[in-house]
Structures are given as C-alpha cells and as structure tokens.
CSV table of C-alpha atoms in Angstrom, one decimal:
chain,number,residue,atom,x,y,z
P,651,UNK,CA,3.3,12.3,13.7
P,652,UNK,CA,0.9,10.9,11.2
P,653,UNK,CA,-0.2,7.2,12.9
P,654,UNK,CA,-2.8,4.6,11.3
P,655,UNK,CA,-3.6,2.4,13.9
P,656,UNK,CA,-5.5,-1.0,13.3
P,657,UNK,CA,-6.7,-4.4,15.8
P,658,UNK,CA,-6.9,-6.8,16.0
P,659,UNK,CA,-3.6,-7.5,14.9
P,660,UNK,CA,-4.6,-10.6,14.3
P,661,UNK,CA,-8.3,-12.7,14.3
P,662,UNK,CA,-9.2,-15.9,13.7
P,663,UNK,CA,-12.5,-17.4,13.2
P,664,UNK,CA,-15.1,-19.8,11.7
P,665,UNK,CA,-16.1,-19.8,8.3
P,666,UNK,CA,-19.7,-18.3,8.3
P,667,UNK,CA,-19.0,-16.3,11.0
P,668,UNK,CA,-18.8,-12.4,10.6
P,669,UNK,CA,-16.2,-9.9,11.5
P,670,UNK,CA,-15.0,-6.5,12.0
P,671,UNK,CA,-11.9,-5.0,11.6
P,672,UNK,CA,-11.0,-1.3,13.0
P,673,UNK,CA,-9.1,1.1,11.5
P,674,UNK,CA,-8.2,4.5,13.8
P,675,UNK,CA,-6.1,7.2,12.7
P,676,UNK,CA,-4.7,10.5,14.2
P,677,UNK,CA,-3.3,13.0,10.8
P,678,UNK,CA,-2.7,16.1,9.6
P,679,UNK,CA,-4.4,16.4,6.3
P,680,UNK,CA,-7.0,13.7,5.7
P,681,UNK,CA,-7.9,13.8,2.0
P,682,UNK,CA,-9.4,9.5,2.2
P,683,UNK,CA,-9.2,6.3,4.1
P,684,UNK,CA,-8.5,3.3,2.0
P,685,UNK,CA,-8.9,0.0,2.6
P,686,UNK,CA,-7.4,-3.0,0.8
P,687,UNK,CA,-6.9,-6.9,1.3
P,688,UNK,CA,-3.1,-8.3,0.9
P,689,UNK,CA,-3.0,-11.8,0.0
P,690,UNK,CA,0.7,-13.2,-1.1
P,691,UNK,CA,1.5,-10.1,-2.7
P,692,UNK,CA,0.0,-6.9,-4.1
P,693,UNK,CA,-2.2,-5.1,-1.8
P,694,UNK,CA,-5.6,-5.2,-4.0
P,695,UNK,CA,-8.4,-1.7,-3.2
P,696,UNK,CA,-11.6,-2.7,-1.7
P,697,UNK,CA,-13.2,0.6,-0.8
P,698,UNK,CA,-12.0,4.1,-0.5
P,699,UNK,CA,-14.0,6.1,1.8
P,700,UNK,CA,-14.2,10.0,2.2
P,701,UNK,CA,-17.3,11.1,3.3
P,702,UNK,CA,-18.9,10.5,7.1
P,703,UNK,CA,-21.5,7.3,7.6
P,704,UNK,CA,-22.2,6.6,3.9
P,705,UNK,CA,-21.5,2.7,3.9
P,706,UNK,CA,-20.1,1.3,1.2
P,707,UNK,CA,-20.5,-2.3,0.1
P,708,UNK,CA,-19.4,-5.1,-1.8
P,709,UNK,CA,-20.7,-7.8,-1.5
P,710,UNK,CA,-20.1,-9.7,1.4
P,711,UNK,CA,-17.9,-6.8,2.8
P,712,UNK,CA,-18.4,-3.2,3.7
P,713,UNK,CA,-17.1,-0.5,5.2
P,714,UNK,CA,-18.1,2.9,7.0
P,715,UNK,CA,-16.0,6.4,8.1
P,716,UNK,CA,-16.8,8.4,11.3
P,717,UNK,CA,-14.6,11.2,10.6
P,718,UNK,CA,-15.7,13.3,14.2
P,719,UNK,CA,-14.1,9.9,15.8
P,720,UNK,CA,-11.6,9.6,13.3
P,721,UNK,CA,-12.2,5.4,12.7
P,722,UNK,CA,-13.4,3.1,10.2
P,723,UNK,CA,-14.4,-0.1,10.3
P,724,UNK,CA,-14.4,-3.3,7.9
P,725,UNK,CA,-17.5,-5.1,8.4
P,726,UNK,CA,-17.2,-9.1,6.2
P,727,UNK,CA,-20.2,-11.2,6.7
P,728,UNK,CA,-20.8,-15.0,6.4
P,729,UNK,CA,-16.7,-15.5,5.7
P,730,UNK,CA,-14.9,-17.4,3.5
P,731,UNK,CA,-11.7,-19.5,3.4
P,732,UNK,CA,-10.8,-17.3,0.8
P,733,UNK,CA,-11.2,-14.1,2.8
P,734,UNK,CA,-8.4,-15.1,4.7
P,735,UNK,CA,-5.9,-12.3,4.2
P,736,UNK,CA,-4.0,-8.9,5.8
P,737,UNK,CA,-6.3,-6.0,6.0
P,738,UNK,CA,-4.9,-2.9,5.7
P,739,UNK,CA,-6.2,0.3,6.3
P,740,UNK,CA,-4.3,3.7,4.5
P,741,UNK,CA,-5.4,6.9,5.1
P,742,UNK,CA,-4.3,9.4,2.6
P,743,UNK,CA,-2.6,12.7,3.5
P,744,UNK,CA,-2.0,13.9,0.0
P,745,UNK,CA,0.7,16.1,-0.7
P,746,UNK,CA,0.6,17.0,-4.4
P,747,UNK,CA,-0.1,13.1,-5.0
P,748,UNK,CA,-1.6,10.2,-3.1
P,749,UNK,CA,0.8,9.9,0.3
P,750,UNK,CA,-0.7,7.2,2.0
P,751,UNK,CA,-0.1,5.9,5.5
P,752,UNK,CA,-0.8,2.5,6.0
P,753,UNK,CA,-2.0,0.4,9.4
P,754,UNK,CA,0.1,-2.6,10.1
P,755,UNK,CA,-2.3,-4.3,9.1
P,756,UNK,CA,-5.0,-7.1,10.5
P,757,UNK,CA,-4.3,-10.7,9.7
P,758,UNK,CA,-7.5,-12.6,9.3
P,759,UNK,CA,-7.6,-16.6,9.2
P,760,UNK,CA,-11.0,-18.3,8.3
P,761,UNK,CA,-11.5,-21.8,9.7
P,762,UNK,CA,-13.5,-24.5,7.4
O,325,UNK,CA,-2.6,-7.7,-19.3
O,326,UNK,CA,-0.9,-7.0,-16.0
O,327,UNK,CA,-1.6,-3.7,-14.6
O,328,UNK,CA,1.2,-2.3,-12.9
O,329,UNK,CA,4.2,-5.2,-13.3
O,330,UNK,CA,7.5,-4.9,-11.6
O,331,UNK,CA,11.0,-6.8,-12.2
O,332,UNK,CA,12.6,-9.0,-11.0
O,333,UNK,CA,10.3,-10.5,-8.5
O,334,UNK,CA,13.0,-11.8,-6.3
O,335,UNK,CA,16.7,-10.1,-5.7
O,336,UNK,CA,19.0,-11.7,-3.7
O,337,UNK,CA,22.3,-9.7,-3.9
O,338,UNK,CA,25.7,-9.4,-1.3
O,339,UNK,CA,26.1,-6.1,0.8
O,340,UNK,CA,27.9,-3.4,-1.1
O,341,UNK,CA,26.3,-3.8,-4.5
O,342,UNK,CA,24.2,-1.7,-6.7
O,343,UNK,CA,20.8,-2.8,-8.0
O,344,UNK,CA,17.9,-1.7,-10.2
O,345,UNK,CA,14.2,-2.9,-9.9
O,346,UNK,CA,11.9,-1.6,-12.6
O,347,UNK,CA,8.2,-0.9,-12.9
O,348,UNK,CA,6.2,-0.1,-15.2
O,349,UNK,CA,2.1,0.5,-15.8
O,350,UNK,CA,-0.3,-0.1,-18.9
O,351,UNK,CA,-3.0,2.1,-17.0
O,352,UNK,CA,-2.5,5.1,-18.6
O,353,UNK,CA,-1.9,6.5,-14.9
O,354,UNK,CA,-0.3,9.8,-14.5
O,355,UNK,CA,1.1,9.3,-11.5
O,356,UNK,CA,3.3,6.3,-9.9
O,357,UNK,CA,5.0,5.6,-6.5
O,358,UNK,CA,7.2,3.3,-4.7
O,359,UNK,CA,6.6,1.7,-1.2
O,360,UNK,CA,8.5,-0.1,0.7
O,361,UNK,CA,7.3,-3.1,3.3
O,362,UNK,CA,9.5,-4.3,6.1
O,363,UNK,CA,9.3,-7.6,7.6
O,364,UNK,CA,6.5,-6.2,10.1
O,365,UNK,CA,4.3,-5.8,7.7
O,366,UNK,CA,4.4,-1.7,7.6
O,367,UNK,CA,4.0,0.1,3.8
O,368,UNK,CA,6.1,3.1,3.9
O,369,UNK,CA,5.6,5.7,0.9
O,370,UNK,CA,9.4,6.1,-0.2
O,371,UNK,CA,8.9,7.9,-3.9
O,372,UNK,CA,6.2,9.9,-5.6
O,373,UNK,CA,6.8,10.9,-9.7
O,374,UNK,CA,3.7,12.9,-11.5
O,375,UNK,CA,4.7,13.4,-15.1
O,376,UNK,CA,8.0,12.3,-14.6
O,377,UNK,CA,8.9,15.2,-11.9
O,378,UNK,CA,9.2,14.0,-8.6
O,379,UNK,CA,6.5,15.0,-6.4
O,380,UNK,CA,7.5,13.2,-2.7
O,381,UNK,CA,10.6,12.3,-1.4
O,382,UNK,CA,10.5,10.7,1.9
O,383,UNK,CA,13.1,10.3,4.3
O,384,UNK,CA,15.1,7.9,2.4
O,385,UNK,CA,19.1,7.5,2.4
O,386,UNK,CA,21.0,9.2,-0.7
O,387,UNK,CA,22.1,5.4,-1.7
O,388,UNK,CA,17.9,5.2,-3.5
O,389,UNK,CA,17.4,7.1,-7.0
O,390,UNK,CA,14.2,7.0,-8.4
O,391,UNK,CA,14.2,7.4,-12.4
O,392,UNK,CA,10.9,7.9,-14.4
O,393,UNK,CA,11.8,8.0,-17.8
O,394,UNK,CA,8.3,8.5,-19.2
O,395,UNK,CA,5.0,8.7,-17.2
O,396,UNK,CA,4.1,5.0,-17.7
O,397,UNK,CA,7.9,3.8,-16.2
O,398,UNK,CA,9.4,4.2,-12.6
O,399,UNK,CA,12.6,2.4,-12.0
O,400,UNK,CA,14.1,2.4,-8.3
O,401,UNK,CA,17.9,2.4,-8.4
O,402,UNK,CA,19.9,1.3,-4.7
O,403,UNK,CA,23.4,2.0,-4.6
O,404,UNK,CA,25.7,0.3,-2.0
O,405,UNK,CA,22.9,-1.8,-0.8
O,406,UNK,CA,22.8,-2.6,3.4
O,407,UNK,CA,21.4,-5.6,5.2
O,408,UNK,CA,18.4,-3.1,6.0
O,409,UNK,CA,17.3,-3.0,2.8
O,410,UNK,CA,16.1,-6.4,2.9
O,411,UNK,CA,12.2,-5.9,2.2
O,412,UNK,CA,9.2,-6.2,-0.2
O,413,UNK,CA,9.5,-3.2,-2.5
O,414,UNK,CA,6.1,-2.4,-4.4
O,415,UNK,CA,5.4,-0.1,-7.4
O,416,UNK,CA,1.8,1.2,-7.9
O,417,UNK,CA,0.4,3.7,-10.0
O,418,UNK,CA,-2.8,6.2,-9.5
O,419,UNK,CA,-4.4,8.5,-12.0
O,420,UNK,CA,-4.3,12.1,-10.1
O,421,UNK,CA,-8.0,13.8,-10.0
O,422,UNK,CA,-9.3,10.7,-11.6
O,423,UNK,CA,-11.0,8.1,-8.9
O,424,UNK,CA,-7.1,8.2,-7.2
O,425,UNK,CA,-7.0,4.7,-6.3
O,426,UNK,CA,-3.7,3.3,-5.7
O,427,UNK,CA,-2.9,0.2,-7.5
O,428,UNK,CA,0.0,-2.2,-6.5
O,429,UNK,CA,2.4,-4.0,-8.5
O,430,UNK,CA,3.2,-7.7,-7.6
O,431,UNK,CA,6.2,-6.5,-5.5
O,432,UNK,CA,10.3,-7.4,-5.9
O,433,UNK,CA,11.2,-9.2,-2.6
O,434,UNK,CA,14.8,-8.1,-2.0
O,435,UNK,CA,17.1,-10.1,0.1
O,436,UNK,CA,20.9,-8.5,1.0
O,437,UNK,CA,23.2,-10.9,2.2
C-alpha cells in the first residue's frame, strides 16, 4: 500500500527559531513529492520536488529529496507567527493525472 | 479573481438526502480533481476528470457522481448522504504536462446530521 508518512505530528516552537519537518514515503510509482502549507482552508503549493539533493528555496523555507532513502525534509528558518500552519507532504503516483497521497500532516505553532 | 472556487462553503444537511457541491476554475487547467479530508486531517484523492472524461476513480461508494460538464467545471453529486460523509471536500485543478501543480479550492465543509 501506498503510505506518506510525516513527524512530528505536531511541533511547537519560538518565533526565530528554525525547524524541520520530515516527510518519508514507501510507493509504487513516484512521479514528485509536493509539499504545501494548510492554513484555515485550501492547502496552498510551496515546492514540488523531483529530482535527488537539488534544494529548493523560498525564502525563509526550503526543501530537499533523497530519493535512495525515500524522505524529504522541510527546512523554515528564523520563523514567523505567521508560519504557523499544517504541513503536508504529497507524493505523487500519477496514474494518467496527478494521484497524490498526502501525509497527515505536521502541525506547526510559532510562539511570539 | 479566485482561482479554483467551490460552492457552498458550508452544507449542513439530514441523513438520507441528496446534495450537489460545485467547483469550478478560471486557470485554464485541463485537468481537475476532488479530495476529500476527514476530521484527521488525511486528503484522500476521490475523483480525477481530464477533458471532461474521467481519469481516476477511487474507492468511493456508488451514492458519489462526479459531473464535469466542460473542462473548467467539476461538480460532485452525493446521493443518500451518511453521517460518514461528514468532511472537508476540496476541488483543485492542475494543468497536465504543464508545471502539474495541484491547486486547491477553498473547500465545502459538509456536516450530515
């Protein structure tokens, strides 16, 4: 069975501080691995990842793909009150569209 | 200028009856879906329509029909709705072998009674 598994389930920390967020996964057909931030509602992209250990950033975030260990992880530095939010990773399988499996998900609280 | 946009946002309805969400997306996508989140948090792929022809079909009970009546609209119909059907339901919308990134409606938080 496809599985998408993420931790912490939950982390929470001081503003300024920096975390990281893991994403492993165990599928079938790996195509990408997504990650997005859910706030109250729709689940908005951050980065999409498909290649091994090319970083990419934004900003104060980043991410990075080890497909031999099958993980990624969500680096965000210096945090925010406003970075508080669920974290979810989706790797996608496609199957003659996008099929994503989703994490359940990290919820992240920022201190002031 | 909403993206993908969904309605209604809320749907609070007694066991038994039938109800329609729609969805629709200004993107000029090619390719929509719907997803459902339960209250742990999990998104589920339920639907996928490419040009209007269905493309995936999850495990999903009969009592669902998906209609996509032009490549920019997805409705999700739910016949004899169950107290399981409570859930988030979101529409999103991709462009296939363009960049493929998903993109999320605002969701229709459905409540059965």
């Amino acid at each position: 069975e496809d599985k998408v598994v993420q931790s912490p389930l939950s982390l929470v920390v001081h503003e300024g501080d920096t975390v990281t967020l893991n994403c492993s996964y165990e599928v079938t057909n790996f195509r990408s691995l997504l990650w997005y931030k859910q706030e109250k509602k729709a689940p908005t992209f951050l980065f999409m990842l498909t290649s091994s250990g090319i970083e990419k950033k934004s900003g104060r975030l980043s991410s990075i793909l080890d497909k031999k260990e099958l993980f990624s992880i969500l680096n965000i530095t210096a945090t925010q009150t406003g970075d508080s939010a669920v974290y979810l990773c989706a790797v996608d399988l496609f199957q003659g569209a996008q099929k994503l499996v989703f994490g359940q998900g990290t919820r992240l609280t920022i201190n002031p | 200028d909403t993206a993908v946009s969904q309605t209604p946002k809320y749907l609070v309805t007694q066991m038994g009856n039938d109800k329609s969400i729609k969805c629709e997306q200004n993107l000029g996508h090619d390719t929509m879906y719907w997803y459902k989140q339960d209250s742990k948090k999990f998104l589920k792929i339920m639907f996928s329509y490419n040009n209007k022809e269905l493309i995936i079909n999850e495990t999903v009970p009969n009592r669902f029909s998906p209609k996509s009546p032009d490549k920019a609209h997805l409705n999700l119909h739910i016949n004899s709705l169950e107290l399981g059907d409570s859930a988030v339901y979101f529409c999103a919308s991709s462009h296939l072998g363009g960049d493929e990134k998903l993109f999320f409606g605002s969701g229709t938080q459905l409540s059965v009674l």
